[in-house]
PDB file of C-alpha atoms in Angstrom:
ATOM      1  CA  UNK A   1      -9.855  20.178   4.990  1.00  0.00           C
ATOM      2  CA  UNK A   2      -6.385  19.318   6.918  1.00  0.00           C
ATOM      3  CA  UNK A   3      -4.327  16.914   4.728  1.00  0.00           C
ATOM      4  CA  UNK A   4      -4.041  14.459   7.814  1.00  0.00           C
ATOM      5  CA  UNK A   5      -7.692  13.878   8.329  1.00  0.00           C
ATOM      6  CA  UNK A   6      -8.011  13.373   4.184  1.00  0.00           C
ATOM      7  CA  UNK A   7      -5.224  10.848   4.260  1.00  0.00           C
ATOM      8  CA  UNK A   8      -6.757   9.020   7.450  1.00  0.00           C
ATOM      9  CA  UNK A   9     -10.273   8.966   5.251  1.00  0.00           C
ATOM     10  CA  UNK A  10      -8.206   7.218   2.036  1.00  0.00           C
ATOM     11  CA  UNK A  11      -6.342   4.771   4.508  1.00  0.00           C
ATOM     12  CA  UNK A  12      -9.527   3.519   5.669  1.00  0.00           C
ATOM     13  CA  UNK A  13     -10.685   3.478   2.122  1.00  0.00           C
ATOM     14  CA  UNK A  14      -7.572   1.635   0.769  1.00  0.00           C
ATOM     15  CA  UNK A  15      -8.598  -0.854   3.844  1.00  0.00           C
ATOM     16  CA  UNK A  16     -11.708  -1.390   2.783  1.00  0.00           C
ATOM     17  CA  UNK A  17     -11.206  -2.286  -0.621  1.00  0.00           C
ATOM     18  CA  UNK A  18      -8.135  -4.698   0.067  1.00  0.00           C
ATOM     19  CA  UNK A  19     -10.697  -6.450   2.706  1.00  0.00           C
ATOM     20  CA  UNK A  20     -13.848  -6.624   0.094  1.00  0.00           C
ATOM     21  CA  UNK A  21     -11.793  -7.777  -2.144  1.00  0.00           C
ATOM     22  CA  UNK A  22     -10.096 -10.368  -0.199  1.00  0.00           C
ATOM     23  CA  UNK A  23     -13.740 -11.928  -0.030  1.00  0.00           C
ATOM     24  CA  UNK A  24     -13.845 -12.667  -4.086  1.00  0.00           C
ATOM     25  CA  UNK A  25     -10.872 -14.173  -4.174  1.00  0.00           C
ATOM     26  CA  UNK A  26      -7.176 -15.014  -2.601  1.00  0.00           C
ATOM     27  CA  UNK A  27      -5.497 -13.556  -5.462  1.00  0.00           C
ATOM     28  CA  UNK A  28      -6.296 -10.190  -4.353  1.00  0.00           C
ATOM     29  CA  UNK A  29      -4.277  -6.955  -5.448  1.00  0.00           C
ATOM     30  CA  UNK A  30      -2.373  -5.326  -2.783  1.00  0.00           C
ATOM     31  CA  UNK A  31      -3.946  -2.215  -2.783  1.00  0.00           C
ATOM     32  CA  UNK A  32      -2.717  -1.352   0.637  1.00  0.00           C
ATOM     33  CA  UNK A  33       0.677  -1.772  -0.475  1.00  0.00           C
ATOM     34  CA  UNK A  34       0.157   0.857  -3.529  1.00  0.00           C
ATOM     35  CA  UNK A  35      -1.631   3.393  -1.271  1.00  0.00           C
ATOM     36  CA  UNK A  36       0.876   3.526   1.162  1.00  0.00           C
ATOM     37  CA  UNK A  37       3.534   4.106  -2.338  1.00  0.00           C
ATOM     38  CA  UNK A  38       1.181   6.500  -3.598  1.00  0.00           C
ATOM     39  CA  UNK A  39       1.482   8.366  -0.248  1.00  0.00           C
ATOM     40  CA  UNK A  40       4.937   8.750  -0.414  1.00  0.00           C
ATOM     41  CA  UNK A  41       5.838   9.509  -3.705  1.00  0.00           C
ATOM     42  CA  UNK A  42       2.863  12.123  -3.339  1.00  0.00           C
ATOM     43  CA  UNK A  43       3.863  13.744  -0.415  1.00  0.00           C
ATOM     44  CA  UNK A  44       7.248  12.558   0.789  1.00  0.00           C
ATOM     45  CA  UNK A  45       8.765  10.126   3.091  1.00  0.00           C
ATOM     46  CA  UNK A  46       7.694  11.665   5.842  1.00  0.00           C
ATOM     47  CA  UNK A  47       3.941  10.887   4.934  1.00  0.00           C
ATOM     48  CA  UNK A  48       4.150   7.782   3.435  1.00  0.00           C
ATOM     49  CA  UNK A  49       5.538   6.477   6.612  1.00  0.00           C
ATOM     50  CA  UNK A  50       3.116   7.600   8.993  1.00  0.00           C
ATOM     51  CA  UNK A  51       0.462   6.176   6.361  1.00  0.00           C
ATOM     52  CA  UNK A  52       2.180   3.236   5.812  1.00  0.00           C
ATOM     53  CA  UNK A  53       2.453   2.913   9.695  1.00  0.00           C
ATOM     54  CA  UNK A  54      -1.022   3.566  10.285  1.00  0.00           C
ATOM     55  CA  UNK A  55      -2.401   1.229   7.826  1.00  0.00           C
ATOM     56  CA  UNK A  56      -0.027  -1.688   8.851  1.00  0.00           C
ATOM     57  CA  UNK A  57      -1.617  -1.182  12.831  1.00  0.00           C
ATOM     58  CA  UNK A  58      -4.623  -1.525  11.434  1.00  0.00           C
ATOM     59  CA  UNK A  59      -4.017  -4.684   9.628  1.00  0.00           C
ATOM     60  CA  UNK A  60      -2.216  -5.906  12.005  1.00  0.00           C
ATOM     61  CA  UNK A  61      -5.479  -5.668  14.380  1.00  0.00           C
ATOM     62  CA  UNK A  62      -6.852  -8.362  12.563  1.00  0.00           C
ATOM     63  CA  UNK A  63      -4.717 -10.897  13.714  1.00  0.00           C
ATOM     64  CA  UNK A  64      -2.783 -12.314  10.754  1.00  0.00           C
ATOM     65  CA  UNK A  65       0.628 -12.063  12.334  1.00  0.00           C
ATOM     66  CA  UNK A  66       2.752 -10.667  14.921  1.00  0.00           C
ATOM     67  CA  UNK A  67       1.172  -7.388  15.968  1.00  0.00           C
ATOM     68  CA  UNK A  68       3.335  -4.450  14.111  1.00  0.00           C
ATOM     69  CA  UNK A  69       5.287  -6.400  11.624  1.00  0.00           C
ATOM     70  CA  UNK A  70       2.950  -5.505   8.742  1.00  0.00           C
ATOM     71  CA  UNK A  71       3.320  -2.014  10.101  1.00  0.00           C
ATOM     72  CA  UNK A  72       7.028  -1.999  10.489  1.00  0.00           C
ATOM     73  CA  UNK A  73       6.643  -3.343   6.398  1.00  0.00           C
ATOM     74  CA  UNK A  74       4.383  -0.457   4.998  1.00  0.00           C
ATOM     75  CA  UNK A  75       6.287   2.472   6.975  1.00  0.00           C
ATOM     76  CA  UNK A  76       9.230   1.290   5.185  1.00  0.00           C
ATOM     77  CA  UNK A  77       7.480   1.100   1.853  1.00  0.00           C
ATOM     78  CA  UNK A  78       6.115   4.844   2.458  1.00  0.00           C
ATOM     79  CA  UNK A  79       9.694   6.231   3.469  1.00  0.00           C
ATOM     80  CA  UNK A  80      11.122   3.743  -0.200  1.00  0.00           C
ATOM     81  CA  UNK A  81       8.819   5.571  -2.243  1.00  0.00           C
ATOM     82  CA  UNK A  82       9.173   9.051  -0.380  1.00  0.00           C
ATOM     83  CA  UNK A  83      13.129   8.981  -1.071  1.00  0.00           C
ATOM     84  CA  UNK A  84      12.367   8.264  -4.837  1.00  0.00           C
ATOM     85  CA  UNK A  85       9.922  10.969  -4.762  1.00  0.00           C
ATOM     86  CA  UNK A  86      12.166  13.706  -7.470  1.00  0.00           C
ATOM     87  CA  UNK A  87      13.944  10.628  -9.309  1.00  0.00           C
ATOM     88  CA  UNK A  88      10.905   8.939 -10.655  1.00  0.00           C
ATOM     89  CA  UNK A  89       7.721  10.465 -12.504  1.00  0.00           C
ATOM     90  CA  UNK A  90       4.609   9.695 -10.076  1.00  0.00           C
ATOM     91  CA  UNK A  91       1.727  10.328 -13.601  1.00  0.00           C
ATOM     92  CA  UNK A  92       4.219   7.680 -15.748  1.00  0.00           C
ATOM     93  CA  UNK A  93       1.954   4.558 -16.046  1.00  0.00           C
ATOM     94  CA  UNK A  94       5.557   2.848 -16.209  1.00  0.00           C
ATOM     95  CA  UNK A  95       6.869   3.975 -13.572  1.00  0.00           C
ATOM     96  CA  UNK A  96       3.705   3.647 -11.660  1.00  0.00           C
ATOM     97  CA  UNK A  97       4.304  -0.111 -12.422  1.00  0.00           C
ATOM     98  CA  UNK A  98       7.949  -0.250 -11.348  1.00  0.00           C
ATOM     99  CA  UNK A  99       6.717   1.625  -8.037  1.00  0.00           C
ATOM    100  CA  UNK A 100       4.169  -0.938  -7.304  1.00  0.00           C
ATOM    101  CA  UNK A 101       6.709  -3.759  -7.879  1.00  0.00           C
ATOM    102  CA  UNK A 102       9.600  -2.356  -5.960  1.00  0.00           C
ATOM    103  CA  UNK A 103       7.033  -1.688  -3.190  1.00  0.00           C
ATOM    104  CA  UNK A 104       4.921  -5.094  -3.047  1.00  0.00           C
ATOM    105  CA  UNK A 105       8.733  -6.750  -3.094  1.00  0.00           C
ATOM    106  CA  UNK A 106      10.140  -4.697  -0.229  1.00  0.00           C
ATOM    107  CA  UNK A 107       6.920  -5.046   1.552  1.00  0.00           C
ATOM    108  CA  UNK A 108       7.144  -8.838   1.224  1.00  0.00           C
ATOM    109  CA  UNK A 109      10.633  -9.321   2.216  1.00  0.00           C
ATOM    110  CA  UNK A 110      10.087  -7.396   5.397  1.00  0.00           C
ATOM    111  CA  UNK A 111       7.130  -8.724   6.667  1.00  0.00           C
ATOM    112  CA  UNK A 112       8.197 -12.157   5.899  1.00  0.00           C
ATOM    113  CA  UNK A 113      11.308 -11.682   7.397  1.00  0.00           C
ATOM    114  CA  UNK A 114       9.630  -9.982  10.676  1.00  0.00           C
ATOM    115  CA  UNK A 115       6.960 -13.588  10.370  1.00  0.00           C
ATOM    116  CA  UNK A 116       9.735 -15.928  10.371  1.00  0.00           C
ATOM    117  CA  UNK A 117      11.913 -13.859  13.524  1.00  0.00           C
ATOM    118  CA  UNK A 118       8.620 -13.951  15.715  1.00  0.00           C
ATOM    119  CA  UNK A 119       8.066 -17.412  14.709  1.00  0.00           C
ATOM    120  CA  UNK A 120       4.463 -17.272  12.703  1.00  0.00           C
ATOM    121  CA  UNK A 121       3.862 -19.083   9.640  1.00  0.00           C
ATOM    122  CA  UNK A 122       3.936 -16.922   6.581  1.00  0.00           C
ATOM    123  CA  UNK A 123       0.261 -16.388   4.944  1.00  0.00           C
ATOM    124  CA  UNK A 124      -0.042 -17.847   1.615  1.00  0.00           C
ATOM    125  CA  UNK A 125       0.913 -15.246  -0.952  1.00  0.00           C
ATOM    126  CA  UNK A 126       0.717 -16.146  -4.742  1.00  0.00           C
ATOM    127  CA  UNK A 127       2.452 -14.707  -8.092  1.00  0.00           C
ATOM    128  CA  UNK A 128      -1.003 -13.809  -9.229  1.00  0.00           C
ATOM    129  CA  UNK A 129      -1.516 -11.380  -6.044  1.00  0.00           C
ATOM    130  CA  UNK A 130       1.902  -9.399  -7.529  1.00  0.00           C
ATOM    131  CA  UNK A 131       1.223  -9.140 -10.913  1.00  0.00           C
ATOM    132  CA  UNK A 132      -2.143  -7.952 -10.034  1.00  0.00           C
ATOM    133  CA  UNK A 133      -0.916  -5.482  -8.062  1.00  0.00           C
ATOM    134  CA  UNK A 134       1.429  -4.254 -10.626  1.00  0.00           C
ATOM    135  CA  UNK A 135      -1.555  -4.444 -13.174  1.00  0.00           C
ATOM    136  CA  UNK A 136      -3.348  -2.279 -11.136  1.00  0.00           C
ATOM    137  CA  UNK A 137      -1.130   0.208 -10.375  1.00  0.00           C
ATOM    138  CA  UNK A 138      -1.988   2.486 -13.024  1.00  0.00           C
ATOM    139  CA  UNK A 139      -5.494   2.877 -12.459  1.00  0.00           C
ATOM    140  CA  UNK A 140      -5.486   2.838  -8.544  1.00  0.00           C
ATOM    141  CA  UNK A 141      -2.742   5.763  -8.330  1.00  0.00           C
ATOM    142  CA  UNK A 142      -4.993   7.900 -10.836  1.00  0.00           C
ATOM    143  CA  UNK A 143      -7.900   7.144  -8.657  1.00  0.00           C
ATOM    144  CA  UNK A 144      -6.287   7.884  -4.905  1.00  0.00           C
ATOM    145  CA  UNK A 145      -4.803  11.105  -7.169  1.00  0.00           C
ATOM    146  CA  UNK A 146      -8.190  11.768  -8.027  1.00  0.00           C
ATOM    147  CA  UNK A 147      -9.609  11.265  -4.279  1.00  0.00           C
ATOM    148  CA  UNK A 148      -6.908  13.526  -3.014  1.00  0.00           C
ATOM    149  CA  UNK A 149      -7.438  16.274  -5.316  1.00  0.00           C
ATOM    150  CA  UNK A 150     -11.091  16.353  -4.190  1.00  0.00           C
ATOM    151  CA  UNK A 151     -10.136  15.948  -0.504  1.00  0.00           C
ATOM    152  CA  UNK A 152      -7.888  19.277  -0.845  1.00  0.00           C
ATOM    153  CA  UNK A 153     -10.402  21.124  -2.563  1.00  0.00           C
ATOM    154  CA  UNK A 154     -13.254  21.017   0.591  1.00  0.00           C
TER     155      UNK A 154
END
């Protein structure tokens, strides 16, 4: 299977989780946000940003801001992640941690900062959505490492 259409399949997926979960609860993980870092610490900079980009149009359809700012945010992450690609260990449950924090933070900063220039009101964002996102980072890269392993093997 070509490595573009499995990525496409496990953006959608991400999506879909980060919207079912957004129905339990507003402290939802960002799990977006750590596909779009497992992307680029996977494959490069390269391919986390055109994930990152892709994911961020499509959340950006929804409606909750100013149409390509959460896009702008996520290529960004994917190209952050991509650059640390051979300095940090991508299988370190550590490090998987400190990639999910750097990432939620620089996605955060940008797409507030993109909010407040087109003049939207930031969404309501909580301590509890980070540190469940950091919590989760562990599990969530094994699984996307798992999905993508099965992906290239079709």
């Amino acid at each position: 299977m070509n490595l573009g259409v499995g990525l496409a399949g496990l953006t959608l997926a991400a999506l879909a989780v980060q919207m079912m979960l957004a129905w339990f609860s507003a402290s939802v993980p960002q799990v977006t946000v750590l596909f779009v870092a497992w992307c680029g610490i996977r494959f490069g900079s390269l391919s986390g940003e055109l994930c990152g980009f892709a994911a961020g149009l499509a959340l950006d359809s929804l409606g909750l801001g100013p149409f390509g700012a959460q896009a702008v945010a996520l290529a960004m992450v994917g190209h952050a992640c991509g650059l640390a690609r051979g300095k940090l260990d991508g299988e370190n449950g550590a490090a998987r941690m400190v990639l999910a924090g750097g990432s939620l933070a620089i996605f955060l900063l940008i797409r507030s900062g993109l909010f407040r220039v087109a003049g939207f009101e930031e969404t309501s964002w909580n301590l509890w959505q980070g540190v469940w996102t950091i919590l989760l980072a562990h599990p969530v890269f094994s699984a996307f490492g798992f999905a993508g392993r099965r992906l290239r093997a079709m």
